[in-house]
Short mmCIF file of C-alpha atoms and ligand atoms in Angstrom, two decimals:
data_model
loop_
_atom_site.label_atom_id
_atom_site.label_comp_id
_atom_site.label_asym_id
_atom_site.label_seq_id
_atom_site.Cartn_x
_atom_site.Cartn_y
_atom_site.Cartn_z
CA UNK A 1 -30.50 17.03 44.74
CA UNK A 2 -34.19 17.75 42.68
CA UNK A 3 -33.33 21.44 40.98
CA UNK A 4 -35.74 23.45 43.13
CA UNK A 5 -37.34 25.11 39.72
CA UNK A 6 -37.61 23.90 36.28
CA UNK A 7 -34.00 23.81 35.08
CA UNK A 8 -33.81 26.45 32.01
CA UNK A 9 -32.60 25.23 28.78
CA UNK A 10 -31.20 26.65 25.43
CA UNK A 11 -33.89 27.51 23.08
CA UNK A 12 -31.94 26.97 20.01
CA UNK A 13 -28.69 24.83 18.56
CA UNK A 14 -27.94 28.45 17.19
CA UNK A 15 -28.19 29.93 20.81
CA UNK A 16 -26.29 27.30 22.42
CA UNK A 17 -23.28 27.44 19.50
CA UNK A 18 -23.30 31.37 19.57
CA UNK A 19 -23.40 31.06 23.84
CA UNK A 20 -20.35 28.62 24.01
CA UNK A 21 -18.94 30.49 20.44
CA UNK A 22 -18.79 33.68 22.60
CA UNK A 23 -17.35 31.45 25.81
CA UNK A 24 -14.47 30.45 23.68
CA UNK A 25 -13.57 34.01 22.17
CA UNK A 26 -12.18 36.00 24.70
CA UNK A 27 -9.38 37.66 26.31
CA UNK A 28 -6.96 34.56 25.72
CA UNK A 29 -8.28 33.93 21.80
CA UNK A 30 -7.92 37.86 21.27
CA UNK A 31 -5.25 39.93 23.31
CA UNK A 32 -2.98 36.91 23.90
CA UNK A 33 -3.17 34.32 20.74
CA UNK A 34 -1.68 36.64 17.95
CA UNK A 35 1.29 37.86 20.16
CA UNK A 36 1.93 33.72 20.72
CA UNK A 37 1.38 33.17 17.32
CA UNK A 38 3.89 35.68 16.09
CA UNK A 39 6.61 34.76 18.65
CA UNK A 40 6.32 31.40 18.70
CA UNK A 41 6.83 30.26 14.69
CA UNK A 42 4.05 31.56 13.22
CA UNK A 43 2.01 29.14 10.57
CA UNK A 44 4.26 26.44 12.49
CA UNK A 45 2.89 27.05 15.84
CA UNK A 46 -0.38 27.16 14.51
CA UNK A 47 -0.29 24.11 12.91
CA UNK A 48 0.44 22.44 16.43
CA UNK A 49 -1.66 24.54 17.98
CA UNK A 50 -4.53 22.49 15.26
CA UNK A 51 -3.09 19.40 16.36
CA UNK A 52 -3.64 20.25 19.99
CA UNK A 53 -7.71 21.23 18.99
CA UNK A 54 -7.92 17.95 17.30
CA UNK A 55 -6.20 15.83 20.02
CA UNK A 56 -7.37 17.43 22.93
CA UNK A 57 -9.56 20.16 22.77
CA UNK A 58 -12.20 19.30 20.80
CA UNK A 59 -12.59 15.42 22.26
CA UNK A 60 -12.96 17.23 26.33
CA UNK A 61 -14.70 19.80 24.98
CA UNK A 62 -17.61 17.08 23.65
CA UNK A 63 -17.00 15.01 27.09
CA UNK A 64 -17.70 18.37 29.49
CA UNK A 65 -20.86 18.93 27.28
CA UNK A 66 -21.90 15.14 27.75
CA UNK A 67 -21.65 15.13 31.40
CA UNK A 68 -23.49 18.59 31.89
CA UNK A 69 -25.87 17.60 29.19
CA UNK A 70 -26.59 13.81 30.73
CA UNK A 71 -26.71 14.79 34.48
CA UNK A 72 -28.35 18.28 33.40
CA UNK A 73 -26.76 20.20 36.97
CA UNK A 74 -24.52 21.68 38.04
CA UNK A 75 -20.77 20.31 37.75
CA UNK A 76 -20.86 19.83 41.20
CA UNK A 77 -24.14 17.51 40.56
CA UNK A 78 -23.05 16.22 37.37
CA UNK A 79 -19.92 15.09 39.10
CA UNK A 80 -21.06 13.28 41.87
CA UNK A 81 -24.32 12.17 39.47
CA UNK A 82 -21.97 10.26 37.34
CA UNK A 83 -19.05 9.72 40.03
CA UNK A 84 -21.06 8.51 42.45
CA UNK A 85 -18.98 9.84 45.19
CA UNK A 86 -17.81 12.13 47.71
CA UNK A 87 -14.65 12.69 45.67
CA UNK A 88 -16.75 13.59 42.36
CA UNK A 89 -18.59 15.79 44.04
CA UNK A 90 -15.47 17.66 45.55
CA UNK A 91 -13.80 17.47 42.33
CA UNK A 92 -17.13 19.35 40.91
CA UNK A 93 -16.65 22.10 43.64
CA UNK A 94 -13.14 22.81 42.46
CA UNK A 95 -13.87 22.93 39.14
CA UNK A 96 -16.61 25.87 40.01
CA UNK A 97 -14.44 27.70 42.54
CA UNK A 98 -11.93 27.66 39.50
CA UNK A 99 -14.38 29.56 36.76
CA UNK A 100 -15.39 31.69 39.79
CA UNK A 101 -11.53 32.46 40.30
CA UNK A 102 -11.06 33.12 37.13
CA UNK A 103 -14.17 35.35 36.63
CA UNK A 104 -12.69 37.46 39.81
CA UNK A 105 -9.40 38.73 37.74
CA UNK A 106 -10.85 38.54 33.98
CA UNK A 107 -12.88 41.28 35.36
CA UNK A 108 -10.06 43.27 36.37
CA UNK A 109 -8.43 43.41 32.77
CA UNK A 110 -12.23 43.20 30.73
CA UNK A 111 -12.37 46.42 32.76
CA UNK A 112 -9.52 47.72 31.36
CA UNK A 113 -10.58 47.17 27.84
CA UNK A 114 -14.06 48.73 29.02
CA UNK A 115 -12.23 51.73 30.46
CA UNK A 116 -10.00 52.09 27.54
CA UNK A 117 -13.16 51.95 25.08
CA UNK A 118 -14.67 54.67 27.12
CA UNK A 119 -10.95 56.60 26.78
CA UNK A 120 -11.53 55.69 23.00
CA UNK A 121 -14.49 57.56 22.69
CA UNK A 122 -13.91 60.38 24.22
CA UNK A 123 -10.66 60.96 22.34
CA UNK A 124 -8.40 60.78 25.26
CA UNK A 125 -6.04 57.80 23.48
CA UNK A 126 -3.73 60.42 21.03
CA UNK A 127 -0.04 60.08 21.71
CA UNK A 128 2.94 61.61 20.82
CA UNK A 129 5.11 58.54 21.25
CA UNK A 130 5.18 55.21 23.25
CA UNK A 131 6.35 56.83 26.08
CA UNK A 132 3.23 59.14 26.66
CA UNK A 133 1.12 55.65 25.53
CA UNK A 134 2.64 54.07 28.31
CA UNK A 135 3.05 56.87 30.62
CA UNK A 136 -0.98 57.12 30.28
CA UNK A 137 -1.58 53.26 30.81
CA UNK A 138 0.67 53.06 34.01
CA UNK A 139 -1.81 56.31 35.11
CA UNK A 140 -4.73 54.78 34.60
CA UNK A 141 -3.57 50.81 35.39
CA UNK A 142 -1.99 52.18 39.31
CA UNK A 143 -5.51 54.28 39.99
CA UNK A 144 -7.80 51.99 42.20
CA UNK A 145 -10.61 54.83 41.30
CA UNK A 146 -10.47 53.77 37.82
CA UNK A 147 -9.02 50.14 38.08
CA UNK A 148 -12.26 49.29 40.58
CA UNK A 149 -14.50 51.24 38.78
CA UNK A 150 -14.44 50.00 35.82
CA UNK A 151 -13.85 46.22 36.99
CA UNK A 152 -16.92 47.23 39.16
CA UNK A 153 -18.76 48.21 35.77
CA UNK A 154 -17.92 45.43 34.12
CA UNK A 155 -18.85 42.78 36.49
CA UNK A 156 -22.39 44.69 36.80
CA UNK A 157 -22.38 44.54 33.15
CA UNK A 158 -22.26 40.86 33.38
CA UNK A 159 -24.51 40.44 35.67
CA UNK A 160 -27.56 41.99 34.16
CA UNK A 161 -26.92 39.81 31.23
CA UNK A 162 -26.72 36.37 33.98
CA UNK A 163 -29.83 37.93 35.74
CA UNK A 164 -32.15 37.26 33.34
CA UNK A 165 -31.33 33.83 33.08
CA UNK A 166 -30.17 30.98 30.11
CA UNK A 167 -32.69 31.86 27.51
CA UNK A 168 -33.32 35.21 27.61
CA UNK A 169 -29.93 36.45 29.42
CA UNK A 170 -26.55 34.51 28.45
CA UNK A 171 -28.42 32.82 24.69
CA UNK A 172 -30.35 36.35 23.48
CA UNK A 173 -27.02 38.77 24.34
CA UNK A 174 -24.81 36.74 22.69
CA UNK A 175 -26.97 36.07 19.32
CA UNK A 176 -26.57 39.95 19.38
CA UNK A 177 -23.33 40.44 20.83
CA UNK A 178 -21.65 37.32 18.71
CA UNK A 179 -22.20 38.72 15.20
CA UNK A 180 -21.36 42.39 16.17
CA UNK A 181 -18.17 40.98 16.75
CA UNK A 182 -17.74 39.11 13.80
CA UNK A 183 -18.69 42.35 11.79
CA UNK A 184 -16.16 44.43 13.35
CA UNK A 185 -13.17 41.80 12.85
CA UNK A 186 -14.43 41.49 9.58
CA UNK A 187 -14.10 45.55 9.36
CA UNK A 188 -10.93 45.79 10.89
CA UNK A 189 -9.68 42.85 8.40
CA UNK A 190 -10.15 44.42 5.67
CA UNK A 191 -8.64 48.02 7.05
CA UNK A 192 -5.45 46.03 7.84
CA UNK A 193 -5.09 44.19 4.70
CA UNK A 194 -5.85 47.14 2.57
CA UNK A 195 -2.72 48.74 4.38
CA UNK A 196 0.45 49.31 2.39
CA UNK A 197 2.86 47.39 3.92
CA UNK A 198 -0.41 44.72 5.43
CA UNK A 199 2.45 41.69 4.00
CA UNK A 200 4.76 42.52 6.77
CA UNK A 201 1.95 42.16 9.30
CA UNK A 202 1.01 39.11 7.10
CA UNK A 203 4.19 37.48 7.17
CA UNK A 204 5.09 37.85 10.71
CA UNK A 205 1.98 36.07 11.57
CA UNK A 206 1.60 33.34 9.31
CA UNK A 207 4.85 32.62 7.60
CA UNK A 208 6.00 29.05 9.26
CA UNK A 209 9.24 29.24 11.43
CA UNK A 210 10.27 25.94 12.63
CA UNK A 211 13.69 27.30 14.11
CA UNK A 212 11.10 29.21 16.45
CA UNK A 213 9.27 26.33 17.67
CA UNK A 214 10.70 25.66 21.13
CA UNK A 215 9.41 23.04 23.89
CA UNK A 216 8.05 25.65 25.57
CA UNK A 217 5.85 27.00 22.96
CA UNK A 218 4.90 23.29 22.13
CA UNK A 219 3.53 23.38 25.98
CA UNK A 220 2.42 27.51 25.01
CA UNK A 221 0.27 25.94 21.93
CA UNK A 222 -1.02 23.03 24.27
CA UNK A 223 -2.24 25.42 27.31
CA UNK A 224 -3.66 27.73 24.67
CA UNK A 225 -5.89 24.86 23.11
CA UNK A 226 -7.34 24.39 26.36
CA UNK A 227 -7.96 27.70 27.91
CA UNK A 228 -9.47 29.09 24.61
CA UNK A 229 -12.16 26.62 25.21
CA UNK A 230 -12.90 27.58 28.28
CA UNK A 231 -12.43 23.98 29.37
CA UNK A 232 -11.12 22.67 32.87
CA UNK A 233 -13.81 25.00 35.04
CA UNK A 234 -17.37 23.87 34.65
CA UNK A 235 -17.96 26.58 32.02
CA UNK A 236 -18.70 23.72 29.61
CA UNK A 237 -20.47 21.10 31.86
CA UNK A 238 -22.59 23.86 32.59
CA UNK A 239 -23.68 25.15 29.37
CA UNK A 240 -23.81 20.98 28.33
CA UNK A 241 -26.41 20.92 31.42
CA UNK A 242 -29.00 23.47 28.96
CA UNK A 243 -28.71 21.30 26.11
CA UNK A 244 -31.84 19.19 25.21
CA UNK A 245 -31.30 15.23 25.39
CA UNK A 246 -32.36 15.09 21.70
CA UNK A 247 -29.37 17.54 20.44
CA UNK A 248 -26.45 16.03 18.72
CA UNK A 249 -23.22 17.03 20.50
CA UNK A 250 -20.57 16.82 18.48
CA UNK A 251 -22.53 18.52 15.37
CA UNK A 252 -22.96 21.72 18.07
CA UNK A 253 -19.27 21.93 19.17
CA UNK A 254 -17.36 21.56 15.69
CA UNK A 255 -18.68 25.04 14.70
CA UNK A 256 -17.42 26.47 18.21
CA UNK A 257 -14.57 25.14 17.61
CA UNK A 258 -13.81 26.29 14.13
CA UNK A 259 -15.23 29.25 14.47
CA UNK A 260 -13.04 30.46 17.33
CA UNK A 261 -10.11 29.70 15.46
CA UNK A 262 -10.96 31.30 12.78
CA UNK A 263 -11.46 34.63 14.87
CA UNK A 264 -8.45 34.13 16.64
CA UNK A 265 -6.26 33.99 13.28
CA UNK A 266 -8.86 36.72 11.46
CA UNK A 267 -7.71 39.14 14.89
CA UNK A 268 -3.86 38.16 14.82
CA UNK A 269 -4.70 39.40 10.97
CA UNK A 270 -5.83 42.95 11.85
CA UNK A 271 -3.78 43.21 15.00
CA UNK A 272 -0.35 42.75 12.83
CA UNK A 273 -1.51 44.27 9.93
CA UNK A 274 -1.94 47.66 11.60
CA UNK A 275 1.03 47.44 13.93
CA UNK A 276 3.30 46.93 11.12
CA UNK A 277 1.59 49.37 8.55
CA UNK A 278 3.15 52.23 11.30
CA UNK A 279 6.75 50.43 11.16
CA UNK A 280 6.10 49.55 15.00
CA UNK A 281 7.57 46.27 16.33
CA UNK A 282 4.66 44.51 18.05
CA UNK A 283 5.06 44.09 21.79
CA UNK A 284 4.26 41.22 23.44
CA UNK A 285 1.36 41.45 26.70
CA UNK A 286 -0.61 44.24 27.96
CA UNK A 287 1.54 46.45 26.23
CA UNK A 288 0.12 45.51 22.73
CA UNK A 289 -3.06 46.29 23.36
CA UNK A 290 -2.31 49.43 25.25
CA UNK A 291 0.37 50.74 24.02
CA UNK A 292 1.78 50.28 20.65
CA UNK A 293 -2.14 50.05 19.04
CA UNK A 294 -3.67 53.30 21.12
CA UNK A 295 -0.21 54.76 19.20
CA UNK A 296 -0.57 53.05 15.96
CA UNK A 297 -4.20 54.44 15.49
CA UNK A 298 -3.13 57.44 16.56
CA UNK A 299 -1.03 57.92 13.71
CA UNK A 300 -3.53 56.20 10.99
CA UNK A 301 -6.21 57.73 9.27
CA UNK A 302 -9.72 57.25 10.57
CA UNK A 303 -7.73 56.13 13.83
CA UNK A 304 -10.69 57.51 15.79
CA UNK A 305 -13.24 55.35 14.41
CA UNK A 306 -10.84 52.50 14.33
CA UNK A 307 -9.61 52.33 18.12
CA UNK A 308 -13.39 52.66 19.21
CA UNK A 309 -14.05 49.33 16.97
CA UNK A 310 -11.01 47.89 18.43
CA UNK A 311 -11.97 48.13 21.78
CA UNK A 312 -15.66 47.30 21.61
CA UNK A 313 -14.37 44.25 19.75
CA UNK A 314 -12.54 42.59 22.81
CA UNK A 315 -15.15 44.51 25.44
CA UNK A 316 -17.66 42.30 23.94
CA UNK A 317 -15.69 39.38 23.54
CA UNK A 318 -14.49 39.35 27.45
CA UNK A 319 -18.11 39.87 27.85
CA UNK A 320 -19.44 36.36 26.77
CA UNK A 321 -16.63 34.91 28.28
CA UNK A 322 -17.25 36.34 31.76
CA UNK A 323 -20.95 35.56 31.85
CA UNK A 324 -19.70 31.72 31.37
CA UNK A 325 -16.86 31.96 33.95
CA UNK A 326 -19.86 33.18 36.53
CA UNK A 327 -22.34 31.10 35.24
CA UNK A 328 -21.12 27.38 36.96
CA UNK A 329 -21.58 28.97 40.29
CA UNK A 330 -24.67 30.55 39.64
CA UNK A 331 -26.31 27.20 38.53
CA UNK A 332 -24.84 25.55 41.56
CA UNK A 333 -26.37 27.70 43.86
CA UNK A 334 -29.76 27.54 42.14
CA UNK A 335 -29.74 23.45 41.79
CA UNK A 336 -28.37 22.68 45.26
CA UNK A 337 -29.26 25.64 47.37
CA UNK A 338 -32.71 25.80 45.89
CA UNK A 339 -31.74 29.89 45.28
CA UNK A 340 -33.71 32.21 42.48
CA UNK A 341 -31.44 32.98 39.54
CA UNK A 342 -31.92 36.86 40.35
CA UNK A 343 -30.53 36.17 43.90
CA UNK A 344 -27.91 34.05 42.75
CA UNK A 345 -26.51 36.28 39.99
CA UNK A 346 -26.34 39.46 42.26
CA UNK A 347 -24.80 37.27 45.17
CA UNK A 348 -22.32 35.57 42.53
CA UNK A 349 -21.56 38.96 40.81
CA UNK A 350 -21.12 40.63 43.99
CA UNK A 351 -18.62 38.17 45.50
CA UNK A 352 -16.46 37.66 42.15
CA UNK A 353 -16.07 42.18 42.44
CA UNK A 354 -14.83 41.77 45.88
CA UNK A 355 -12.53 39.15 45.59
CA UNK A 356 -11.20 40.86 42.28
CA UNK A 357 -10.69 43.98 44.08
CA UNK A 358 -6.95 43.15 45.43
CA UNK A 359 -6.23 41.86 41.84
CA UNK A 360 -7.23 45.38 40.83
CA UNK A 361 -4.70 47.25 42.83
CA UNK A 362 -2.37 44.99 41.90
CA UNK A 363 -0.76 47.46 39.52
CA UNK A 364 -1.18 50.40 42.00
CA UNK A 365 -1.72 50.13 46.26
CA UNK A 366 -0.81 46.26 46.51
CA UNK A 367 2.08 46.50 44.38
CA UNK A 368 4.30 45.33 46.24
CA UNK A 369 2.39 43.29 47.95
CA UNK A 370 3.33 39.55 47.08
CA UNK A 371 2.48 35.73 47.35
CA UNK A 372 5.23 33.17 46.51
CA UNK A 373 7.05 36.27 44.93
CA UNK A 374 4.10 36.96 42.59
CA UNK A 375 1.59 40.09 43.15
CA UNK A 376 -2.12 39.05 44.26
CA UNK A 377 -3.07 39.77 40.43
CA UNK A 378 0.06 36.94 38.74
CA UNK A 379 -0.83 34.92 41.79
CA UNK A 380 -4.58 33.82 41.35
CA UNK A 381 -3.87 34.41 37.83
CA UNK A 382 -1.47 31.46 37.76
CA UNK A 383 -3.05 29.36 40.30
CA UNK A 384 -6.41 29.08 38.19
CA UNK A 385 -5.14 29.25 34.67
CA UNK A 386 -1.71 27.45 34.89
CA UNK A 387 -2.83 24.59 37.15
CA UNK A 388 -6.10 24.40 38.51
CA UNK A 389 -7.29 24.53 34.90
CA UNK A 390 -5.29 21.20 33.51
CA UNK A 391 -6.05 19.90 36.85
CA UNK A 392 -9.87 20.66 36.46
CA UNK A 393 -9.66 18.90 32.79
CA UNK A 394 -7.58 15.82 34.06
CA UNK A 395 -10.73 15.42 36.85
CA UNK A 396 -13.18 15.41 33.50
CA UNK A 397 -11.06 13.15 31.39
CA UNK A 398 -10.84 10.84 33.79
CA UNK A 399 -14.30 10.77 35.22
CA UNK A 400 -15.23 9.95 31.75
CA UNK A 401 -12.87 7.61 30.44
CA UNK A 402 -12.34 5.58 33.58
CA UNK A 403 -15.52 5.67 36.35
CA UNK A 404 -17.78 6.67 33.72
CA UNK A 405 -16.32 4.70 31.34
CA UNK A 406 -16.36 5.69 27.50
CA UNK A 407 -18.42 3.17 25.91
CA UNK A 408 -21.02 4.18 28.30
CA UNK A 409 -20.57 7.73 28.06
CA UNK A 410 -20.36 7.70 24.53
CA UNK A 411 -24.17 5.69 24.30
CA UNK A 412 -25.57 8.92 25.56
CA UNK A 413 -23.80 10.55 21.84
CA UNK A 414 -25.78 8.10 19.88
CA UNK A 415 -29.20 10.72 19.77
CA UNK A 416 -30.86 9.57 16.84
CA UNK A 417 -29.99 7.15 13.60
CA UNK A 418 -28.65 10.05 11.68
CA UNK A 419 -26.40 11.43 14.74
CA UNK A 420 -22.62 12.15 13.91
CA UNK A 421 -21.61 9.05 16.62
CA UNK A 422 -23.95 6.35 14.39
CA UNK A 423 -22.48 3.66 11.88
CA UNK A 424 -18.88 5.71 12.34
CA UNK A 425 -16.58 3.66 14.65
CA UNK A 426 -13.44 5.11 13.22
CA UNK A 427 -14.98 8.31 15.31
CA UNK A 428 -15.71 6.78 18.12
CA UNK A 429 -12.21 5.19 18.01
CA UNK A 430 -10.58 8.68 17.43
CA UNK A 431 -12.54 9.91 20.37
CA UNK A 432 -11.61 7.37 22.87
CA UNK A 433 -7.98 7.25 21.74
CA UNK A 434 -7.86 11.02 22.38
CA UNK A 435 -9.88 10.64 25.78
CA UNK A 436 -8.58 8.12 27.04
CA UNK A 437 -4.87 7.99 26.37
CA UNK A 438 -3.40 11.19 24.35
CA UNK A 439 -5.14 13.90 26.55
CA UNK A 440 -4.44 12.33 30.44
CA UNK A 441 -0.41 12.08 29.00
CA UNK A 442 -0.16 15.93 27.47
CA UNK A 443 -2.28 17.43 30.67
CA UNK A 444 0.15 15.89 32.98
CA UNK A 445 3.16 16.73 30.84
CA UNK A 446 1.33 20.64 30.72
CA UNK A 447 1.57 19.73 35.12
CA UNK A 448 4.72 18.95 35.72
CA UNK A 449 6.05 21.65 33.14
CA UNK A 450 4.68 24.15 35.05
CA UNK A 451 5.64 22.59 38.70
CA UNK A 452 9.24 23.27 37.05
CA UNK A 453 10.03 19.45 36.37
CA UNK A 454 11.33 20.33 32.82
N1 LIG B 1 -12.01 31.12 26.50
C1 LIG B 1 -11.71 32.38 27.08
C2 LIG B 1 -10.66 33.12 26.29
O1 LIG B 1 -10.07 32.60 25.38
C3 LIG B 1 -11.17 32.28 28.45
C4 LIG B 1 -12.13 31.84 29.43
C5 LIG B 1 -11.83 30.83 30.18
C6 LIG B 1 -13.33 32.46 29.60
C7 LIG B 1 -12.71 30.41 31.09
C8 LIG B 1 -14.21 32.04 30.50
C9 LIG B 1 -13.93 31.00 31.24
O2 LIG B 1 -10.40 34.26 26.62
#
């Protein structure tokens, strides 16, 4: 199980916060957490949605970068390292196959947002009304030219950053990519705030509704905590397995995790801001992003400029999160196959394109092609994110609390005399209450929910 060549490392806490930083924000924190937000209660739902972090997202998010960062492999290693089984190490190969799953159909829609940045630019997204806005998206969404294409573009896109490795590939882009991003939410902030009627926008997304809050969107809020971390497929025990054994853990993640939210909230901002400034009701999936705004910068002033921003904004973001859906397999086949990173990445990137090719022509040639009544697209889509996900963070929460075993575990927190685990027990107490009671209970509620037992 010796990694074949030196195993790569972060070169920086900065690198390794602005790597998993740009993990976290993606497609989930930015296209679909303001349209939850907004229908589901507003400030109310994300106040529970804060609880959720607390309770459950930020405690596996520290145990998936402990068990990369102490076995420093692969999940699939790390598993079995720290299993010491058969079953570990299975469980680690599911938990890869399901980042490398994901990273197949993320492509499909980051491509999207690619191909409508390129439409962006070249002026092609003025409409006269929604209809023509959607009329255009169905055109473009149906084509398999332009669906593969630019799902094809993407992935290479990805790739070149995962070819040249932790240091100089995923860490370097994403201390460039990372603040761009922040800089052009911070832009579009202030353009939707500035907006006449920006307290409309304002109120829809952060006035609290309880009447709104329904079980489901408690079960929404929970799911959302947990995919916006990337957590459940190796993403995490993979970038854990780059951190140096002197780096304090917890200090690293609480700015990811803040952070993110704070993006999240600063997008749902801009997003309703502008939607409302144009007395449009804001739609809820693809269509928000692809419809209503294309036509609400359409009819705004500098809309240009604006939509360009808009879509290099979540191009980049679905960016860093690719590169760390792609990345556990990568690292597997490099530690266990003994395979060169370049070979690795182009075999990796390669097989994700094909395997997202029927979830591109999902909205086109396969429509009507379906598993379990679902197309290929809503069917992998589901699988990964609705349960192979919880399942893949049930695997880590037990494998820490239980074989593991969290006083154990939680030794390997305990860095130095001035680390964030030292002379606190009400922390450690917090951590293994969350660990090993409150999160096993809400992931298997999350389970059965969606295997319709509610
Ligand atoms: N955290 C990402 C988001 O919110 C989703 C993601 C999950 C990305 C898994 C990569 C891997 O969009």
């Amino acid at each position: 199980m010796k990694p074949f060549e030196k195993r790569e490392s972060w070169k920086s806490r900065t690198g390794f916060i602005f790597a998993a930083l740009g993990s976290a924000v993606g497609l989930g924190s930015i296209w679909r957490f303001p349209y939850v937000v907004g229908q589901n209660g507003g400030a109310a739902f994300i106040l529970l949605y804060l609880i959720f972090l607390a309770l459950i997202g930020f405690p596996i998010l520290i145990a998936e970068i402990l068990v990369g960062r102490t076995a420093q492999l692969s999940p699939f290693g790390a598993f079995k390292k720290i299993g010491k089984n058969k079953f570990w190490g299975l469980s680690g190969k599911l938990v890869i196959f399901t980042g490398f799953i994901i990273s197949s159909f993320y492509s499909v829609i980051a491509g999207w947002m690619l191909g409508y940045l390129i439409e962006a630019i070249f002026g092609h997204l003025s409409f006269s009304g929604s209809a023509q806005a959607l009329e255009h998206f169905d055109k473009l969404s149906s084509s398999a030219f332009w669906s593969i294409g630019f799902h094809f573009l993407f992935m290479a896109l990805s790739i070149l950053i995962l070819f040249f490795g932790v240091r100089k590939g995923i860490e370097q882009k994403s201390k460039i990519m990372m603040p761009l991003l922040i800089v052009v939410v911070i832009i579009l902030v202030i353009k939707g705030v500035t907006l006449p009627s920006a307290s409309k926008g304002l109120k829809f997304l952060l006035s609290p509704r309880w009447d709104l809050v329904t079980p489901a969107g408690i079960l929404i809020a929970l799911g959302q905590a947990f995919f916006t971390l990337s957590l459940g497929q190796g993403t995490m025990v993979t970038y854990g397995s780059y951190l140096s054994k002197k780096e304090d853990i917890p200090k690293s993640c609480f700015p990811v995790v803040l952070l993110n939210t704070l993006i999240s909230i600063l997008v749902g901002i801009a997003i309703f801001t502008i939607v409302f400034s144009q007395d449009l009701q804001p739609a809820v999936g693809p269509s928000l992003i692809f419809e209503t705004l294309p036509l609400v910068f359409t009819k705004m002033k500098l809309g240009y400029v604006l939509s360009i921003f808009f879509f290099l904004l979540v191009t980049l973001a679905a960016l860093t999160s690719e590169i760390s859906a792609l990345e556990p397999f990568i690292s597997y086949l490099i530690d266990e196959k003994g395979w060169k990173r370049k070979k690795a990445s182009i075999f990796t990137g390669c097989l994700a394109f094909l395997i997202g090719v029927p979830s591109a022509l999902s909205f086109g040639l396969l429509k009507r092609f379906t598993l379990f009544g679902l197309n290929f697209f809503d069917f992998v889509s589901f699988l990964s994110v609705n349960i192979l996900v919880p399942l893949g963070g049930f695997l880590i929460v037990v494998l820490v609390s239980y074989i593991w075993g969290i006083k154990k575990a939680f030794e390997h927190l305990k860095v130095s005399k001035e680390a964030f685990f030292h002379h606190r027990p009400w922390v450690a107490m917090y951590f293994k209450v969350c660990l090993k009671y409150i999160s096993p209970i809400l992931i298997i509620l999350i389970l059965l929910n969606i295997l319709g037992f509610f």
